[in-house]
C-alpha positions as MATLAB code, in Angstrom:
seq = 'MTDLHAPPEGAPPRADELLGLARAAAARDPAAIRTLITELGGAMLRSVRKVLGPHHPDVEDVTQEAVLALLQALPSFRAECTVLHFANRIAVMTALGARRRLSARAL';
ca = [
      43.497   -1.558    3.543;
      40.797   -3.376    5.349;
      37.021   -2.739    5.504;
      36.017   -2.117    9.022;
      32.413   -2.961    8.240;
      33.014   -6.173    6.232;
      32.335   -9.427    7.957;
      35.070  -11.396    9.508;
      36.956  -13.441    6.898;
      35.153  -16.761    6.460;
      31.939  -15.446    7.618;
      29.027  -15.216    5.383;
      28.327  -11.771    4.031;
      25.725   -9.797    5.897;
      22.068   -9.978    4.277;
      20.527   -6.767    3.039;
      17.148   -6.790    4.619;
      15.867   -4.353    2.125;
      17.099   -5.908   -1.158;
      14.185   -8.071   -1.799;
      11.802   -4.997   -1.139;
      14.065   -2.808   -3.346;
      13.826   -5.565   -6.148;
      10.029   -5.641   -5.939;
       9.752   -1.786   -6.050;
      11.942   -1.808   -9.105;
       9.429   -4.176  -10.563;
       6.904   -1.283   -9.862;
       4.971   -3.035   -7.012;
       3.029   -0.203   -5.356;
       3.075   -1.786   -1.808;
       6.789   -2.390   -2.126;
       7.572    1.111   -3.192;
       5.391    2.557   -0.419;
       7.075    0.372    2.137;
      10.530    1.243    0.974;
       9.996    4.938    0.838;
       8.648    4.579    4.618;
      11.943    2.638    5.284;
      14.281    4.794    3.673;
      12.677    8.275    3.798;
      13.825    9.212    7.201;
      17.536    8.340    6.516;
      17.293   10.116    3.075;
      15.843   13.323    4.847;
      18.668   13.226    7.430;
      21.314   13.030    4.488;
      19.790   15.937    2.742;
      19.708   17.895    6.009;
      23.436   17.273    6.490;
      24.111   18.724    3.137;
      21.706   21.664    2.912;
      21.454   22.406    6.746;
      18.678   21.593    9.167;
      16.569   24.706    8.581;
      16.994   25.131    4.820;
      13.536   25.944    3.218;
      14.079   23.381    0.425;
      14.884   20.196    2.684;
      11.587   18.494    1.981;
      11.621   19.344   -1.625;
      15.024   18.138   -2.287;
      14.409   14.829   -0.273;
      11.206   14.299   -2.544;
      13.517   14.725   -5.435;
      16.079   12.222   -4.083;
      13.214    9.624   -3.325;
      12.081   10.020   -7.111;
      15.746    9.552   -8.067;
      16.177    6.500   -6.016;
      12.916    4.916   -7.554;
      14.262    5.634  -10.927;
      17.770    4.355  -10.166;
      16.597    1.000   -8.536;
      16.301   -1.070  -11.764;
      19.980   -0.376  -12.288;
      20.919   -1.302   -8.627;
      23.467   -4.061   -8.530;
      23.490   -4.726   -4.998;
      27.281   -3.969   -4.669;
      26.318   -2.076   -1.520;
      23.165   -1.974    0.841;
      19.926   -0.564   -0.305;
      20.342    1.983    2.610;
      23.908    3.038    1.394;
      22.643    3.421   -2.189;
      19.558    5.400   -1.012;
      21.796    7.901    1.069;
      24.235    8.214   -1.674;
      21.640    9.307   -4.068;
      20.126   11.625   -1.200;
      23.618   13.207   -0.726;
      24.210   13.629   -4.636;
      20.835   14.997   -5.110;
      21.222   17.782   -2.230;
      24.583   18.634   -3.484;
      23.272   19.404   -7.040;
      20.653   21.302   -5.333;
      22.986   23.415   -3.525;
      24.932   23.985   -6.523;
      21.696   25.205   -8.348;
      20.809   27.382   -5.546;
      23.937   29.007   -5.063;
      24.229   29.780   -8.967;
      20.841   31.325   -8.773;
      22.079   33.451   -5.926;
      24.891   34.893   -8.100;
];
C-alpha cells in the first residue's frame, strides 16, 4: 500500500516547519509555547468540534485540555509524523475521552 501523502521516491522528505518550534516548546521556551499554541490552536479546536459537535458547550474547555496534553506530550514527540498531525491526534483523543466521560455522566 502506498502513502498518498509521501514525497515521490527519491525526493527528500518534506520538512516539518513546526518541528523546531515544537522542540523549543518542549524545552519550555515561553515564546515558543505561545507561538506553537497560536499556530496549532485553530486546527485543534476544529478537531475537537468534529468530535463533540460544533455547538457543544464544552468545546473550548476540551480544546484547552487538549492543548495542555500536547504541551505535556511534546518532550516524547519522536517526529515520526508532523507536529500538526501529532497535535490533531491529541485533540481527537482528548475529545473522545471527554465524550465518553460526558456520556457516562448522563447515565
